[in-house]
């Protein structure tokens, strides 16, 4: 069976760097959505707790329930709950959804400051506060998300200005409607590192914690180390004669007599099929032929191979981002903390 190893030292190293920017561990909200970016929800939650992370962010209620015992605070980004919870906060993404939240639910309001994906419009702020009050919800926070924090452009600055205005207005509205002190946050990984003097209440950090962040040179931060490595086991091997072809469609033709090993990691397990015929492992084992559902073939005689130890390298070949490489990894692959 293919196997994932999770390097605890590397994870803690990444959290150390993040904590330098947030200035305290208490302001790290670790994003654990999508099975902790493919790393394994419970494995990462357990290690985060050991490090002293107290906050987590997930997409759905079900994920939040599974990690409730590890954290003091969990933010659900995109699901309306059936009942309120002590630890779990739920996001309001749309003005019309407010009426669907159960009475007394702890909520945070997402505001659209320019990404135009989720969140209420800036001009709807007062109406949202009134509706939240009317529904009897407990508003604890107001947040936004940057659309281009990882690009060198002016967009970062106008979105930051927009959120400044939102914060000011929200503070006034909180007093007017009798809500307590609000929590404000706007930073994902890239945005956190653009702050020279971080002063928000928390940062929602995903990819940096997993050590697979790629930023333009001018705004990059050194020292992150990938947490996840993926290994595959040999199922079988064979000697090929010059001219023999490998796999579906016979798309790889042996240039000379060689040995091809076939390993138990295919696109059904999360190996992006676009890498077919076009990938070399960190130990220079060449992938040959098409990746199939549960198999991929390499020019080598090893019993076990390291497929990757840095998702960014696979992402480059697949012309995608590390996030997609990682979240493609199926939950049933065995995870081991080292
Ligand atoms: C996924 C997500 C994050 C984390 O982003 P990274 O780039 O992985 O740090 C933060 N906030 C929201 C709303 C998200 O959806």
GROMACS .gro file of N, CA, C and O in nm, residues 2-67:
model
  264
    2UNK      N    1   0.047   0.222  -0.081
    2UNK     CA    2   0.116   0.351  -0.077
    2UNK      C    3   0.104   0.406   0.064
    2UNK      O    4   0.014   0.371   0.139
    3UNK      N    5   0.197   0.494   0.100
    3UNK     CA    6   0.204   0.539   0.239
    3UNK      C    7   0.244   0.687   0.243
    3UNK      O    8   0.327   0.731   0.164
    4UNK      N    9   0.184   0.759   0.337
    4UNK     CA   10   0.221   0.899   0.358
    4UNK      C   11   0.295   0.911   0.491
    4UNK      O   12   0.251   0.853   0.591
    5UNK      N   13   0.406   0.981   0.492
    5UNK     CA   14   0.468   1.012   0.622
    5UNK      C   15   0.455   1.162   0.646
    5UNK      O   16   0.459   1.243   0.554
    6UNK      N   17   0.435   1.197   0.774
    6UNK     CA   18   0.418   1.336   0.815
    6UNK      C   19   0.532   1.371   0.909
    6UNK      O   20   0.549   1.306   1.013
    7UNK      N   21   0.610   1.470   0.871
    7UNK     CA   22   0.728   1.505   0.949
    7UNK      C   23   0.695   1.611   1.055
    7UNK      O   24   0.672   1.727   1.024
    8UNK      N   25   0.691   1.564   1.180
    8UNK     CA   26   0.650   1.653   1.289
    8UNK      C   27   0.748   1.769   1.309
    8UNK      O   28   0.707   1.882   1.332
    9UNK      N   29   0.877   1.740   1.298
    9UNK     CA   30   0.976   1.848   1.314
    9UNK      C   31   0.955   1.958   1.211
    9UNK      O   32   0.965   2.076   1.243
   10UNK      N   33   0.928   1.917   1.087
   10UNK     CA   34   0.906   2.017   0.982
   10UNK      C   35   0.780   2.098   1.011
   10UNK      O   36   0.777   2.220   0.992
   11UNK      N   37   0.676   2.031   1.057
   11UNK     CA   38   0.550   2.101   1.089
   11UNK      C   39   0.575   2.203   1.200
   11UNK      O   40   0.534   2.320   1.190
   12UNK      N   41   0.644   2.162   1.305
   12UNK     CA   42   0.671   2.254   1.416
   12UNK      C   43   0.762   2.369   1.371
   12UNK      O   44   0.746   2.483   1.415
   13UNK      N   45   0.859   2.337   1.285
   13UNK     CA   46   0.944   2.443   1.228
   13UNK      C   47   0.859   2.547   1.156
   13UNK      O   48   0.877   2.668   1.174
   14UNK      N   49   0.762   2.501   1.077
   14UNK     CA   50   0.675   2.594   1.004
   14UNK      C   51   0.590   2.676   1.100
   14UNK      O   52   0.572   2.798   1.081
   15UNK      N   53   0.539   2.611   1.204
   15UNK     CA   54   0.457   2.683   1.302
   15UNK      C   55   0.541   2.787   1.378
   15UNK      O   56   0.492   2.895   1.410
   16UNK      N   57   0.669   2.754   1.401
   16UNK     CA   58   0.759   2.852   1.466
   16UNK      C   59   0.769   2.979   1.380
   16UNK      O   60   0.766   3.091   1.433
   17UNK      N   61   0.785   2.961   1.250
   17UNK     CA   62   0.798   3.077   1.160
   17UNK      C   63   0.667   3.157   1.162
   17UNK      O   64   0.667   3.280   1.172
   18UNK      N   65   0.556   3.085   1.154
   18UNK     CA   66   0.424   3.152   1.154
   18UNK      C   67   0.404   3.230   1.284
   18UNK      O   68   0.359   3.345   1.283
   19UNK      N   69   0.442   3.169   1.396
   19UNK     CA   70   0.424   3.234   1.527
   19UNK      C   71   0.510   3.359   1.540
   19UNK      O   72   0.476   3.450   1.617
   20UNK      N   73   0.622   3.363   1.467
   20UNK     CA   74   0.702   3.487   1.468
   20UNK      C   75   0.621   3.602   1.410
   20UNK      O   76   0.631   3.716   1.455
   21UNK      N   77   0.541   3.573   1.310
   21UNK     CA   78   0.461   3.679   1.245
   21UNK      C   79   0.335   3.712   1.325
   21UNK      O   80   0.297   3.828   1.335
   22UNK      N   81   0.269   3.609   1.380
   22UNK     CA   82   0.147   3.637   1.458
   22UNK      C   83   0.181   3.687   1.598
   22UNK      O   84   0.095   3.735   1.671
   23UNK      N   85   0.308   3.670   1.636
   23UNK     CA   86   0.364   3.712   1.766
   23UNK      C   87   0.322   3.623   1.882
   23UNK      O   88   0.381   3.629   1.989
   24UNK      N   89   0.218   3.544   1.865
   24UNK     CA   90   0.176   3.450   1.969
   24UNK      C   91   0.109   3.329   1.904
   24UNK      O   92   0.041   3.342   1.802
   25UNK      N   93   0.127   3.212   1.966
   25UNK     CA   94   0.062   3.090   1.916
   25UNK      C   95  -0.090   3.104   1.917
   25UNK      O   96  -0.160   3.041   1.838
   26UNK      N   97  -0.139   3.183   2.014
   26UNK     CA   98  -0.284   3.196   2.030
   26UNK      C   99  -0.354   3.255   1.909
   26UNK      O  100  -0.475   3.241   1.894
   27UNK      N  101  -0.277   3.325   1.827
   27UNK     CA  102  -0.339   3.387   1.708
   27UNK      C  103  -0.327   3.302   1.582
   27UNK      O  104  -0.365   3.345   1.474
   28UNK      N  105  -0.271   3.183   1.597
   28UNK     CA  106  -0.265   3.092   1.480
   28UNK      C  107  -0.397   3.014   1.474
   28UNK      O  108  -0.431   2.942   1.568
   29UNK      N  109  -0.470   3.032   1.364
   29UNK     CA  110  -0.587   2.948   1.339
   29UNK      C  111  -0.549   2.857   1.223
   29UNK      O  112  -0.540   2.902   1.108
   30UNK      N  113  -0.522   2.731   1.255
   30UNK     CA  114  -0.472   2.637   1.154
   30UNK      C  115  -0.586   2.590   1.065
   30UNK      O  116  -0.688   2.539   1.115
   31UNK      N  117  -0.570   2.607   0.935
   31UNK     CA  118  -0.675   2.565   0.841
   31UNK      C  119  -0.659   2.416   0.813
   31UNK      O  120  -0.557   2.371   0.762
   32UNK      N  121  -0.762   2.340   0.852
   32UNK     CA  122  -0.758   2.194   0.843
   32UNK      C  123  -0.863   2.140   0.745
   32UNK      O  124  -0.898   2.022   0.750
   33UNK      N  125  -0.912   2.226   0.657
   33UNK     CA  126  -1.016   2.181   0.563
   33UNK      C  127  -0.958   2.078   0.466
   33UNK      O  128  -0.836   2.065   0.453
   34UNK      N  129  -1.047   2.006   0.400
   34UNK     CA  130  -1.006   1.907   0.300
   34UNK      C  131  -0.903   1.808   0.355
   34UNK      O  132  -0.795   1.790   0.297
   35UNK      N  133  -0.942   1.747   0.469
   35UNK     CA  134  -0.856   1.647   0.532
   35UNK      C  135  -0.717   1.705   0.560
   35UNK      O  136  -0.615   1.640   0.537
   36UNK      N  137  -0.716   1.829   0.612
   36UNK     CA  138  -0.590   1.898   0.641
   36UNK      C  139  -0.500   1.900   0.518
   36UNK      O  140  -0.385   1.856   0.521
   37UNK      N  141  -0.556   1.954   0.410
   37UNK     CA  142  -0.483   1.965   0.283
   37UNK      C  143  -0.424   1.829   0.245
   37UNK      O  144  -0.307   1.818   0.202
   38UNK      N  145  -0.505   1.724   0.264
   38UNK     CA  146  -0.462   1.591   0.225
   38UNK      C  147  -0.369   1.522   0.323
   38UNK      O  148  -0.332   1.407   0.303
   39UNK      N  149  -0.328   1.591   0.430
   39UNK     CA  150  -0.231   1.534   0.523
   39UNK      C  151  -0.294   1.434   0.620
   39UNK      O  152  -0.225   1.344   0.670
   40UNK      N  153  -0.425   1.452   0.648
   40UNK     CA  154  -0.492   1.369   0.748
   40UNK      C  155  -0.542   1.458   0.861
   40UNK      O  156  -0.462   1.517   0.934
   41UNK      N  157  -0.673   1.467   0.874
   41UNK     CA  158  -0.734   1.562   0.968
   41UNK      C  159  -0.692   1.536   1.113
   41UNK      O  160  -0.644   1.625   1.183
   42UNK      N  161  -0.709   1.412   1.159
   42UNK     CA  162  -0.682   1.382   1.300
   42UNK      C  163  -0.533   1.386   1.331
   42UNK      O  164  -0.491   1.432   1.438
   43UNK      N  165  -0.452   1.340   1.237
   43UNK     CA  166  -0.307   1.342   1.258
   43UNK      C  167  -0.258   1.486   1.275
   43UNK      O  168  -0.181   1.517   1.367
   44UNK      N  169  -0.304   1.576   1.188
   44UNK     CA  170  -0.257   1.715   1.196
   44UNK      C  171  -0.317   1.786   1.317
   44UNK      O  172  -0.250   1.867   1.381
   45UNK      N  173  -0.443   1.755   1.349
   45UNK     CA  174  -0.507   1.818   1.465
   45UNK      C  175  -0.432   1.778   1.593
   45UNK      O  176  -0.406   1.862   1.680
   46UNK      N  177  -0.394   1.652   1.603
   46UNK     CA  178  -0.322   1.604   1.721
   46UNK      C  179  -0.186   1.672   1.736
   46UNK      O  180  -0.149   1.715   1.846
   47UNK      N  181  -0.113   1.683   1.626
   47UNK     CA  182   0.019   1.748   1.632
   47UNK      C  183   0.005   1.897   1.663
   47UNK      O  184   0.085   1.954   1.736
   48UNK      N  185  -0.099   1.960   1.605
   48UNK     CA  186  -0.120   2.103   1.630
   48UNK      C  187  -0.147   2.126   1.778
   48UNK      O  188  -0.095   2.220   1.839
   49UNK      N  189  -0.227   2.039   1.837
   49UNK     CA  190  -0.257   2.052   1.980
   49UNK      C  191  -0.129   2.037   2.062
   49UNK      O  192  -0.104   2.115   2.155
   50UNK      N  193  -0.048   1.941   2.024
   50UNK     CA  194   0.079   1.919   2.095
   50UNK      C  195   0.167   2.044   2.088
   50UNK      O  196   0.234   2.081   2.185
   51UNK      N  197   0.165   2.112   1.975
   51UNK     CA  198   0.246   2.234   1.959
   51UNK      C  199   0.190   2.350   2.041
   51UNK      O  200   0.264   2.440   2.081
   52UNK      N  201   0.058   2.347   2.064
   52UNK     CA  202  -0.003   2.457   2.139
   52UNK      C  203  -0.094   2.545   2.056
   52UNK      O  204  -0.132   2.654   2.099
   53UNK      N  205  -0.131   2.496   1.936
   53UNK     CA  206  -0.230   2.569   1.855
   53UNK      C  207  -0.368   2.547   1.917
   53UNK      O  208  -0.404   2.433   1.949
   54UNK      N  209  -0.443   2.656   1.934
   54UNK     CA  210  -0.573   2.644   2.002
   54UNK      C  211  -0.692   2.667   1.910
   54UNK      O  212  -0.806   2.648   1.949
   55UNK      N  213  -0.663   2.712   1.787
   55UNK     CA  214  -0.772   2.747   1.695
   55UNK      C  215  -0.758   2.671   1.564
   55UNK      O  216  -0.647   2.649   1.516
   56UNK      N  217  -0.874   2.636   1.506
   56UNK     CA  218  -0.872   2.566   1.378
   56UNK      C  219  -0.985   2.617   1.290
   56UNK      O  220  -1.084   2.671   1.338
   57UNK      N  221  -0.965   2.599   1.159
   57UNK     CA  222  -1.065   2.642   1.060
   57UNK      C  223  -1.093   2.524   0.968
   57UNK      O  224  -0.999   2.458   0.921
   58UNK      N  225  -1.221   2.494   0.947
   58UNK     CA  226  -1.259   2.386   0.855
   58UNK      C  227  -1.374   2.433   0.766
   58UNK      O  228  -1.428   2.542   0.785
   59UNK      N  229  -1.410   2.350   0.672
   59UNK     CA  230  -1.516   2.387   0.578
   59UNK      C  231  -1.654   2.348   0.633
   59UNK      O  232  -1.748   2.424   0.623
   60UNK      N  233  -1.662   2.226   0.690
   60UNK     CA  234  -1.793   2.169   0.721
   60UNK      C  235  -1.810   2.135   0.870
   60UNK      O  236  -1.712   2.117   0.942
   61UNK      N  237  -1.936   2.119   0.911
   61UNK     CA  238  -1.971   2.085   1.049
   61UNK      C  239  -1.911   1.950   1.089
   61UNK      O  240  -1.861   1.933   1.200
   62UNK      N  241  -1.919   1.853   1.000
   62UNK     CA  242  -1.872   1.718   1.027
   62UNK      C  243  -1.722   1.718   1.064
   62UNK      O  244  -1.680   1.653   1.161
   63UNK      N  245  -1.643   1.794   0.990
   63UNK     CA  246  -1.499   1.804   1.021
   63UNK      C  247  -1.480   1.868   1.158
   63UNK      O  248  -1.395   1.826   1.237
   64UNK      N  249  -1.559   1.972   1.185
   64UNK     CA  250  -1.547   2.044   1.313
   64UNK      C  251  -1.573   1.949   1.430
   64UNK      O  252  -1.501   1.948   1.529
   65UNK      N  253  -1.677   1.866   1.417
   65UNK     CA  254  -1.712   1.771   1.523
   65UNK      C  255  -1.596   1.674   1.549
   65UNK      O  256  -1.566   1.640   1.664
   66UNK      N  257  -1.535   1.629   1.440
   66UNK     CA  258  -1.427   1.530   1.455
   66UNK      C  259  -1.305   1.584   1.529
   66UNK      O  260  -1.229   1.509   1.589
   67UNK      N  261  -1.285   1.716   1.525
   67UNK     CA  262  -1.164   1.770   1.590
   67UNK      C  263  -1.196   1.857   1.711
   67UNK      O  264  -1.110   1.926   1.764
   0.00000   0.00000   0.00000
